[in-house]
Coordinates of C-alpha atoms in Angstrom, one line a residue:
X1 CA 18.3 75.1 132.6
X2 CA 20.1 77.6 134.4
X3 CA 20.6 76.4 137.9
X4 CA 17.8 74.4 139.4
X5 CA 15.2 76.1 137.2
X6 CA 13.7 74.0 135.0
X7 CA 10.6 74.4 132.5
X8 CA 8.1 71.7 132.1
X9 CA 5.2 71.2 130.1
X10 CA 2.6 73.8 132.3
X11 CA 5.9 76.7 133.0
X12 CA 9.2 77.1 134.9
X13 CA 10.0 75.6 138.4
X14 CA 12.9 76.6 140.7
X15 CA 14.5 74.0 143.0
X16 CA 17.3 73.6 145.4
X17 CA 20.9 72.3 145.4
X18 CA 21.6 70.3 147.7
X19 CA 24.7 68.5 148.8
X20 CA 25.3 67.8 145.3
X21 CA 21.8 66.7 144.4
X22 CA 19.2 69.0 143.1
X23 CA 15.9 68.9 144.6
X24 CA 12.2 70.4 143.5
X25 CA 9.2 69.9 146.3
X26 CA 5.9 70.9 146.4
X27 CA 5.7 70.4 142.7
X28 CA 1.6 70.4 141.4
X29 CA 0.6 67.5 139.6
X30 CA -3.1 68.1 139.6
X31 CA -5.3 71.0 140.8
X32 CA -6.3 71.2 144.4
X33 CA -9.2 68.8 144.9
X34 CA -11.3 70.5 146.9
X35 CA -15.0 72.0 146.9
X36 CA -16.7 71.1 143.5
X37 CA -13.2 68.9 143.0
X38 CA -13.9 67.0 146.1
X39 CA -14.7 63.3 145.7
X40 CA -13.8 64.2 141.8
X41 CA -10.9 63.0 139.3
X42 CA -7.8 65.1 139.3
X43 CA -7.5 67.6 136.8
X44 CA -4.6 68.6 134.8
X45 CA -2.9 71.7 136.4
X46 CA -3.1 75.0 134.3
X47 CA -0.2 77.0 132.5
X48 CA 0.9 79.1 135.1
X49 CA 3.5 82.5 134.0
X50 CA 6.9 83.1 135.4
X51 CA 9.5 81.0 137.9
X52 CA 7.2 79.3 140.3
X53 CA 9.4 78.2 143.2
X54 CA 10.1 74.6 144.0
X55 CA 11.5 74.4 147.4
X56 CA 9.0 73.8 149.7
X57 CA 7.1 70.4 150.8
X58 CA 3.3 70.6 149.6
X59 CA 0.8 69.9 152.5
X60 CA 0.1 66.4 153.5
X61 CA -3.2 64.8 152.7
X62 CA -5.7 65.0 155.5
X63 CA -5.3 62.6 158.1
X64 CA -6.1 61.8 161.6
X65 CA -3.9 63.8 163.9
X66 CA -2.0 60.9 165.7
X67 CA -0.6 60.0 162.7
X68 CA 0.3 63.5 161.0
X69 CA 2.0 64.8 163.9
X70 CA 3.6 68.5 163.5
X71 CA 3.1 68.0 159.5
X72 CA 0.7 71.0 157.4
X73 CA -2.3 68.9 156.4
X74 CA -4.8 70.3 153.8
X75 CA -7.0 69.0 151.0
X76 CA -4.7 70.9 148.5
X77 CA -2.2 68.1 148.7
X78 CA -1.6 66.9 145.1
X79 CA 1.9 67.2 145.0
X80 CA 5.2 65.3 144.1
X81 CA 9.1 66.0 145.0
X82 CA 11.9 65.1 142.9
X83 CA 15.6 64.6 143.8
X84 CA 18.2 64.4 140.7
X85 CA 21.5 64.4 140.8
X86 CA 21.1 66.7 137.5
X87 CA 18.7 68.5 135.3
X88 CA 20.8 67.3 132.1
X89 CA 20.0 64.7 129.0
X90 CA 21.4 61.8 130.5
X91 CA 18.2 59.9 130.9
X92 CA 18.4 58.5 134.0
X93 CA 15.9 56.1 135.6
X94 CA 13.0 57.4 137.7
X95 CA 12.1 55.7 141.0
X96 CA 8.9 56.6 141.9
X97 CA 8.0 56.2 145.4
X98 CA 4.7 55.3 146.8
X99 CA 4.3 55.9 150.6
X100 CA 2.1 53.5 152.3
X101 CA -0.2 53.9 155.7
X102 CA -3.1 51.6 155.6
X103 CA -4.5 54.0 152.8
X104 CA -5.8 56.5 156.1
X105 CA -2.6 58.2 156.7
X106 CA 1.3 58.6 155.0
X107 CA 2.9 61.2 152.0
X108 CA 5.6 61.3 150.0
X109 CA 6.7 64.2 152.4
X110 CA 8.1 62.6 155.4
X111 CA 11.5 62.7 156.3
X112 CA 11.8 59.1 155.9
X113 CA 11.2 58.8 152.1
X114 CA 14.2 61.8 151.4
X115 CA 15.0 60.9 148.2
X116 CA 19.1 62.2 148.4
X117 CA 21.1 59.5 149.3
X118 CA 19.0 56.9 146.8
X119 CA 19.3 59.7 144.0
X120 CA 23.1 60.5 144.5
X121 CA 24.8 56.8 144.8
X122 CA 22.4 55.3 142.3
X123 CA 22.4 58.1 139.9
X124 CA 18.7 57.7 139.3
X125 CA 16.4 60.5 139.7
X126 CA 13.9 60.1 142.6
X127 CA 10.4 61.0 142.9
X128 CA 8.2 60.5 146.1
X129 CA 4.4 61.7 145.9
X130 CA 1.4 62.4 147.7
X131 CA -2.3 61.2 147.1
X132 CA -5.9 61.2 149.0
X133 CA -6.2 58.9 151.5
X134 CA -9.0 58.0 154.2
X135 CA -12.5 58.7 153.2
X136 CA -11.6 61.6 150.5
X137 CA -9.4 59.0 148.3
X138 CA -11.1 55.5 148.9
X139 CA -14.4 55.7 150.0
X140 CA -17.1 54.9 146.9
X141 CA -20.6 57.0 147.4
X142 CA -21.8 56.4 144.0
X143 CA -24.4 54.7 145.1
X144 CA -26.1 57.4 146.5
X145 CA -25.4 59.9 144.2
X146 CA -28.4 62.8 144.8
X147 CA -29.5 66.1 143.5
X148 CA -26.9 65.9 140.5
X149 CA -24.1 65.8 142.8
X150 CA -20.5 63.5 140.7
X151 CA -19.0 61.4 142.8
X152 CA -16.5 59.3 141.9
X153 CA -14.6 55.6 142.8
X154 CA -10.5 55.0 143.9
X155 CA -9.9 59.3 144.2
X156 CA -6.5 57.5 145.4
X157 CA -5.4 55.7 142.4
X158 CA -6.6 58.0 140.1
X159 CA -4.3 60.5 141.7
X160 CA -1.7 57.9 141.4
X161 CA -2.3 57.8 138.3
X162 CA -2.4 61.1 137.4
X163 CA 1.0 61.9 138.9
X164 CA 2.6 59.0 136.8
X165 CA 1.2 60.7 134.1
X166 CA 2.8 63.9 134.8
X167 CA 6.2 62.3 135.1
X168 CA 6.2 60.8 131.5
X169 CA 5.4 64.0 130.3
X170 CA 7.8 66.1 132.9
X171 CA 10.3 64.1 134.2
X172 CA 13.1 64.1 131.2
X173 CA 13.1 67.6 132.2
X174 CA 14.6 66.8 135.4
X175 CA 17.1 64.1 134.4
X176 CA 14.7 61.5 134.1
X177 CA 13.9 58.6 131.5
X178 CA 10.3 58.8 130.7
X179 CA 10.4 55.1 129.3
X180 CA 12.7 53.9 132.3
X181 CA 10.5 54.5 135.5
X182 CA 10.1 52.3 138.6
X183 CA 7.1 52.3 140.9
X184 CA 8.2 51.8 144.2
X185 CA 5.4 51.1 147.2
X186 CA 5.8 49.7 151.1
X187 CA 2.7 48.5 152.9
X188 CA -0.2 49.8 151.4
X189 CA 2.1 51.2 148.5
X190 CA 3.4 48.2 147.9
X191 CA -0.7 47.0 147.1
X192 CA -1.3 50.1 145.2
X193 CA 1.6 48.4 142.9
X194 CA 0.5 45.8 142.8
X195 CA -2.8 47.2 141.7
X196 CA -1.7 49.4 139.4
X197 CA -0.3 46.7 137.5
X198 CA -3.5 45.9 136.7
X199 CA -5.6 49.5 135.9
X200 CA -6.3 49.8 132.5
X201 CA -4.9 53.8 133.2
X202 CA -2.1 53.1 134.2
X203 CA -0.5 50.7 130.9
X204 CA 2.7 52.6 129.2
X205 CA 3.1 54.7 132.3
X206 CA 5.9 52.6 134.6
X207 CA 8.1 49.4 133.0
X208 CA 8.9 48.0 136.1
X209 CA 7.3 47.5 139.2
X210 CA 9.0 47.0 143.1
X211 CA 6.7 45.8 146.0
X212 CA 7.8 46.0 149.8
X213 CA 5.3 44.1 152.2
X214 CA 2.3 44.7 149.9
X215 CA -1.2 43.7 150.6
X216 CA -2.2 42.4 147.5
X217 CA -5.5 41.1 148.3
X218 CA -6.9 44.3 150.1
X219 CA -8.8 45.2 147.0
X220 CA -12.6 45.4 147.9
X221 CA -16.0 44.4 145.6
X222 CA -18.8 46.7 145.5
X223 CA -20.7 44.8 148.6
X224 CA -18.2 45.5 151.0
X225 CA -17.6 49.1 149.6
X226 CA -21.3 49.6 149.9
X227 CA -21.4 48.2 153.6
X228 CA -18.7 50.9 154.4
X229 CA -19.9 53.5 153.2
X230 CA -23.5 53.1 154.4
X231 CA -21.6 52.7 158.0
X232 CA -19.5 56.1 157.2
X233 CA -22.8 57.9 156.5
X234 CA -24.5 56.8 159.6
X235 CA -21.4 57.7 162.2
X236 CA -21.8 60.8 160.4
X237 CA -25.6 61.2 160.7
X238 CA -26.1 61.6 157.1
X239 CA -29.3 60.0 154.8
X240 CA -28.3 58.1 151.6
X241 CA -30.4 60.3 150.2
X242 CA -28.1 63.0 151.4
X243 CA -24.8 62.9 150.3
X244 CA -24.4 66.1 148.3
X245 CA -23.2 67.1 151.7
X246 CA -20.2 65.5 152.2
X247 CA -19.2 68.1 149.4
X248 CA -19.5 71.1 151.7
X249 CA -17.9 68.9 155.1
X250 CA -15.6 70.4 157.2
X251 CA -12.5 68.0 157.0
X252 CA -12.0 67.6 160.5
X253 CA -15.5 65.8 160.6
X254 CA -14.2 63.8 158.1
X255 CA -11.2 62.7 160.0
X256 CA -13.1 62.0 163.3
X257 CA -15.7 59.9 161.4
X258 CA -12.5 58.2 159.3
X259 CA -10.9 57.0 162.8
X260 CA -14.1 55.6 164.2
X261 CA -15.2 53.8 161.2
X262 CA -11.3 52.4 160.9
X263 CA -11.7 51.0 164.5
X264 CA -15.2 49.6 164.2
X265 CA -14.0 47.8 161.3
X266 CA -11.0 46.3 163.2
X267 CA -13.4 44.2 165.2
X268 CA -16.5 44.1 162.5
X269 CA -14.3 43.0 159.7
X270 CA -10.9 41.9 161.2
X271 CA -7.8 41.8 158.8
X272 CA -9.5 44.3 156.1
X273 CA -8.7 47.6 155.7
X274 CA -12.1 50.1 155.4
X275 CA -10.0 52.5 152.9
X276 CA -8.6 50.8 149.6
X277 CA -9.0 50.2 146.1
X278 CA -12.7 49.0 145.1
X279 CA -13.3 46.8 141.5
X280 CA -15.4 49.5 139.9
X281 CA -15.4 48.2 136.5
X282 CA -13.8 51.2 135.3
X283 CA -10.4 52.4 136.9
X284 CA -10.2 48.8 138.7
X285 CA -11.9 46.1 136.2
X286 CA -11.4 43.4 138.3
X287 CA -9.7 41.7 141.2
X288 CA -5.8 41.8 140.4
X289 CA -4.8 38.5 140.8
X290 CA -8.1 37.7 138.5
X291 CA -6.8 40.3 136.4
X292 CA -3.5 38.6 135.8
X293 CA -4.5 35.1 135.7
X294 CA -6.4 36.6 132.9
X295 CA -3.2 37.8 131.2
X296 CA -3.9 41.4 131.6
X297 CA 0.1 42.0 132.2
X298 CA 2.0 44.6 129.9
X299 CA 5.7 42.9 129.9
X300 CA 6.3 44.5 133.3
X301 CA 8.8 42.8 135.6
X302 CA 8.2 42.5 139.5
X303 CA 10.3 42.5 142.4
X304 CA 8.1 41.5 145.2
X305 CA 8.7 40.6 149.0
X306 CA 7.6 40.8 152.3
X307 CA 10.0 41.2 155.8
X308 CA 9.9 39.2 158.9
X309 CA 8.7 41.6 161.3
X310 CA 5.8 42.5 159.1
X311 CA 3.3 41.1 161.5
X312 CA 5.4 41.1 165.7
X313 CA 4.5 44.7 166.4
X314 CA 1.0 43.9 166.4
X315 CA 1.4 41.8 169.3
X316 CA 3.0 44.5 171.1
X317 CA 0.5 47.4 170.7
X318 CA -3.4 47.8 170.1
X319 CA -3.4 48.2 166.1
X320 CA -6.9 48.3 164.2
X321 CA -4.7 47.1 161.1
X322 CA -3.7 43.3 162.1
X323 CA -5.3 40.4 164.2
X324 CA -3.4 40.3 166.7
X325 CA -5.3 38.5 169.6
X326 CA -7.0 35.2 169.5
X327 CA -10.8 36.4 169.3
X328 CA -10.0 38.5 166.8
X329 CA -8.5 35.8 165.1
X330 CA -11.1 34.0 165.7
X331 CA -13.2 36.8 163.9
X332 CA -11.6 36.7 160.7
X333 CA -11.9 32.8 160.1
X334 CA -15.4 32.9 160.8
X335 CA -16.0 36.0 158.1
X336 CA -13.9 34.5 155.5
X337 CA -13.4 30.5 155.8
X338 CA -13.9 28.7 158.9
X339 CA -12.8 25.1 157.1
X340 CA -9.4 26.4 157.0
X341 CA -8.9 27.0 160.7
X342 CA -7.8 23.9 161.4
X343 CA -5.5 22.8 158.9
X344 CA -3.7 26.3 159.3
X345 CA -3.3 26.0 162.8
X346 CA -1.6 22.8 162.3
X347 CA 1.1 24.1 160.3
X348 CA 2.2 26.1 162.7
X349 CA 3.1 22.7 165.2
X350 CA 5.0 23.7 168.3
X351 CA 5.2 27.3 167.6
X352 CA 4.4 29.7 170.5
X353 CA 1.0 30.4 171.3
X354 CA 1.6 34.4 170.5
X355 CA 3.8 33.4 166.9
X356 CA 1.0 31.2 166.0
X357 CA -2.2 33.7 166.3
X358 CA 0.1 36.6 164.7
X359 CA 0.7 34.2 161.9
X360 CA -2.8 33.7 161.9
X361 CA -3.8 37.1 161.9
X362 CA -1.1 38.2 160.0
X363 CA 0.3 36.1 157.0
X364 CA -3.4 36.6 155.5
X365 CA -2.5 40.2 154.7
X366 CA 1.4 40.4 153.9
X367 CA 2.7 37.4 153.4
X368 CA 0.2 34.6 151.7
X369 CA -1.4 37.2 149.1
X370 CA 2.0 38.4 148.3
X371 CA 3.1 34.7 147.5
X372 CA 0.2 34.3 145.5
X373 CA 0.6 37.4 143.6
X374 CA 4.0 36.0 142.5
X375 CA 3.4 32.7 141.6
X376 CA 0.3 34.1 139.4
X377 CA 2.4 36.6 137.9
X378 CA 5.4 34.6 137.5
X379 CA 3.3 32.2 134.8
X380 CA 3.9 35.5 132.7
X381 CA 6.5 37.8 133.2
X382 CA 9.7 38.0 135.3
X383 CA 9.3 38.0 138.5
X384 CA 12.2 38.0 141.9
X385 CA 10.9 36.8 145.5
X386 CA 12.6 38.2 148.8
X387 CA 11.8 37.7 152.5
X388 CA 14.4 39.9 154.5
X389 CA 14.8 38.2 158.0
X390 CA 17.5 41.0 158.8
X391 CA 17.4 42.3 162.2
X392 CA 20.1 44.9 162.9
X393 CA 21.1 45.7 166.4
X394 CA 19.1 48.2 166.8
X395 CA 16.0 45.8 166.3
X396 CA 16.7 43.5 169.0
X397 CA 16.9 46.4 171.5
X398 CA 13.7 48.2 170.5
X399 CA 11.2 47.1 172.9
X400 CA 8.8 46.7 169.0
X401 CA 11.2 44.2 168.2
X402 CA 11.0 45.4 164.4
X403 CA 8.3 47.1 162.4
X404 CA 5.9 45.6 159.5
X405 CA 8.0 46.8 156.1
X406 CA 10.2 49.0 156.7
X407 CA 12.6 47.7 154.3
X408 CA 12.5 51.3 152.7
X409 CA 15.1 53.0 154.9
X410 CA 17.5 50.1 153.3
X411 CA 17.0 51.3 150.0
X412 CA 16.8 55.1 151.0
X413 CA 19.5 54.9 153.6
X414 CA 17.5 56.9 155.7
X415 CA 19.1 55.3 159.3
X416 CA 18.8 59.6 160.5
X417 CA 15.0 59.8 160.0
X418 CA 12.9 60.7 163.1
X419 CA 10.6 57.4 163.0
X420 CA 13.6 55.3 161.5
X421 CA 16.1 56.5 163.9
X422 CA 14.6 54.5 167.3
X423 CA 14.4 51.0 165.8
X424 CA 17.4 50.9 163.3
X425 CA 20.8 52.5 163.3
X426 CA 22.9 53.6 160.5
X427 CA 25.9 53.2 163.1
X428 CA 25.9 49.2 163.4
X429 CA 28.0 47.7 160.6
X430 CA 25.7 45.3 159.7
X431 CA 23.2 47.8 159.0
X432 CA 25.7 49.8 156.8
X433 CA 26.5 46.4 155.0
X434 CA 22.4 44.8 154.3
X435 CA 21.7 48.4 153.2
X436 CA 24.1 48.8 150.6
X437 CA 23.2 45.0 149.2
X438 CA 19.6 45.8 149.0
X439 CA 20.0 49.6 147.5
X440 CA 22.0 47.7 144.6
X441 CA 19.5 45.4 144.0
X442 CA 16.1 47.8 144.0
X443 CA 18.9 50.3 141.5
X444 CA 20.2 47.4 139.4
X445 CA 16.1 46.3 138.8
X446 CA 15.5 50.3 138.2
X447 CA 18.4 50.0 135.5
X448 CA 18.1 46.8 134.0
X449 CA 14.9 45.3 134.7
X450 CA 16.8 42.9 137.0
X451 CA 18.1 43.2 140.4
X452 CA 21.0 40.9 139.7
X453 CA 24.6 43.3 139.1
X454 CA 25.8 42.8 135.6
X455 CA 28.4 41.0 136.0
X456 CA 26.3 37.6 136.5
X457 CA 22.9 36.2 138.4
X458 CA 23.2 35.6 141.9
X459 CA 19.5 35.8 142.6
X460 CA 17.4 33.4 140.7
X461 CA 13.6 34.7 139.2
X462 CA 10.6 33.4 140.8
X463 CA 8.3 30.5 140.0
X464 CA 6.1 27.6 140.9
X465 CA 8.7 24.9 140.2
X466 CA 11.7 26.3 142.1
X467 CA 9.9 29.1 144.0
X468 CA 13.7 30.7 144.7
X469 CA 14.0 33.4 147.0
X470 CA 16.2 35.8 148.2
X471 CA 16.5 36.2 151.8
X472 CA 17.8 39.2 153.1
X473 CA 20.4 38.8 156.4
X474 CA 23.9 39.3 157.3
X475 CA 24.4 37.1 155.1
X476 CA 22.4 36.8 151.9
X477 CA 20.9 33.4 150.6
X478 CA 18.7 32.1 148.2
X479 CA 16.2 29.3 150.1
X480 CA 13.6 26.9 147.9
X481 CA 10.1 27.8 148.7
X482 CA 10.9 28.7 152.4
X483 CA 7.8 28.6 155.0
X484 CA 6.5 25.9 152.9
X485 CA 4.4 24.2 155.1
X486 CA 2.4 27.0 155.8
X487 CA 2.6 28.4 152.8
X488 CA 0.7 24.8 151.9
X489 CA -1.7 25.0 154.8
X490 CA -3.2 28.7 153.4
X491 CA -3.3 27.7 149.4
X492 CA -7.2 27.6 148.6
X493 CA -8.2 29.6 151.5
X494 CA -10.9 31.7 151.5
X495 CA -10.6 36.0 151.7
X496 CA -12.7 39.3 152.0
X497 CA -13.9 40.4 148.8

């Protein structure tokens, strides 16, 4: 290496130093997916001659406008960015970070997810990508394959895929551990780790596996892919017999179609989301809680959790993401299992009218699949609960009153991010304090496997005896199966497939 030039397995790539940390962006992982590629697999980038430069973000994947903002969007948007604090042998382990957005909007990009603060007081290396989201990564038209035409299912996780793949055979390059790597998701990326714990592809790629306010059971069967994509056609004005021209689209018509069909859904299908992984039979064989219950597990630990203020906003603001008023409510227990209504609504007692249909509407999609996830996966391999109730200052000033996830500027420190910035503040003590607790614990699991320091346990894995978990607040605490009740009150209960 001579400075931040570095040569990987396709040529040379030139980076940045930065404040001590060195720093590639806009780094290929798979050819631009677009005209024959679109609606295709990734495929491997080519050799390439020369010191390509490294020091640029890639374009975002295309996305509706209200959520990109000022961002370049383009369908050449396979990219990653890495953050090191050097390109040496050391072997340092890789945190790979998986930016959520309800699968229609988000990249590893954003000022949010800067990897240089994780990178330089963890010495781990740091790598944030991009992938297709919307209808170009997670809409399935094989159905109506015409006139020849390849279209193929999950474009999404087979580009997450494809950019874990280029890490184990890149990454040691850059500082990294090939055989030590993390995957790291919020939201949305918190499901795609979930999922990915379970595609077949994806085995020998990552060891461990970190999931913030996941959505485990947003994973869709063929029926209910079919039904959306029959409905995306039609806003469109496109025959099944057709298709061959969504090949030839103009994006933007792709976008405007995306938005509608994300806020019919909202009301046709409350508490789904029209974008996400589908159960193919190929890249996604099954279901993955089934998958687990089945065994199909690789030795991976899990850190899972979910945060108070996962599910509040909604209440505040018209989202097509969460149920967050009563008839919509009402909606989603009708679709998926109207016996439970009642039972579940008498868990929640006294509570407040507005708590109790956000819990409702809510706790379906965070917090009850992400409990079952762990007590599945905790029959088989190690596995460490956390429900953060911290609320900094800044939180109980914001007229949100918190955001769903977020935990991710506590691991990345981020407090100076444009979006972070209004509802949490790296100048409240408290803040300074939680965040340094929880970045030890996501760096000791990327070390160790373990998100207890070395010195001794002080958080206690997961199971269904003790169900132990870590709850995040000024001051941390480890509470037996909290929320138990309703925890109770949801087990058997019915969901979309």
């Amino acid at each position: 290496m001579i400075g931040s030039i570095v040569t990987t397995a396709k040529g040379h790539l030139q980076g940045t130093m930065e404040k001590d940390i060195y720093v590639w962006r806009g780094v290929r992982y798979a050819k631009a997916p677009v005209s024959a590629l679109r609606f295709r697999s990734p495929e491997p980038v080519e050799k390439w001659g020369g010191v390509v430069d490294a020091v640029e973000f890639g374009p975002i994947p295309p996305q509706p406008n209200d959520w990109a903002g000022t961002e370049k969007m383009d369908e050449d948007c396979l990219f990653l960015n890495i953050w090191s604090p050097r390109a040496d042998d050391k072997k340092r382990p890789v945190i790979v970070w998986i930016p959520g957005g309800a699968n229609i909007f988000g990249a590893g990009s954003i000022d949010q997810y800067n990897g240089h603060s994780l990178a330089k007081n963890g010495d781990v290396v740091v790598v944030s990508i991009n992938y297709r989201v919307g209808a170009l990564g997670y809409v399935d038209f094989t159905d109506f394959v015409d006139r020849g035409e390849t279209f193929e299912t999950n474009l999404g996780l087979r580009d997450q895929v494809a950019s874990l793949r280029w890490i184990k055979e890149n990454i040691e390059v850059f500082g990294g551990d090939p055989e030590n790597v993390s995957i790291f998701g919020e939201l949305s990326g918190g499901n795609t780790v979930t999922t990915l714990l379970t595609v077949p592809s994806a085995r020998g790629l990552f060891q461990k596996a970190i999931a913030l306010s996941p959505t485990p059971t947003s994973v869709y069967g063929k029926e209910i892919a079919q039904r959306i994509s029959e409905r995306f056609l039609q806003i469109l004005g496109i025959g099944k017999n057709e298709v061959h021209r969504l090949k030839s689209l103009p994006v933007a018509d792709i976008l405007a179609a995306s938005s509608r069909l994300l806020q019919e859904n909202s009301q046709a299908m409350p508490g789904t989301l029209p974008f996400g992984p589908v159960v193919d039979g190929d890249v996604l064989p099954d279901y993955p809680l089934e998958s687990i219950r089945s065994k199909s597990t690789e030795g991976i630990p899990l850190l899972i959790g979910t945060k108070r203020d996962d599910v509040p906003l909604f209440g505040q603001i018209e989202s097509p993401f969460i149920p967050a008023h009563a008839e919509v409510v009402e909606k989603l227990f009708e679709n998926t299992d109207p016996e439970a209504k009642g039972r579940i609504e008498n868990a929640y007692g006294s509570f407040p009218e507005k708590e109790k249909t956000l819990g409702k509407g809510g706790l379906p999609i965070y917090h009850i699949p992400s409990v079952w996830y762990a007590e599945v996966y905790s029959r088989f391999e190690k596995t460490w609960m956390y429900h953060s109730d911290c609320k900094t200052a800044a939180d109980r000033i914001s007229e949100w009153g918190g955001l769903p996830g977020l935990e991710h500027p506590f691991a990345f420190r981020n407090f100076n991010a444009t979006f972070v910035r209004r509802i949490r503040s790296d100048r409240f003590k408290s803040s300074r304090k939680v965040t340094d607790r929880i970045k030890n614990h996501w760096v000791n699991f990327a070390k160790y496997g373990d998100p207890n320091p070395p010195e001794g346990e002080i958080w206690p894995k997961y199971n269904e005896a003790n169900r132990y978990t870590m709850i995040f607040d000024k001051r941390d605490y480890i509470e037996k199966d909290p929320h138990r009740m309703i925890r109770l009150a949801w087990e058997g209960a019915k969901i979309y497939k």
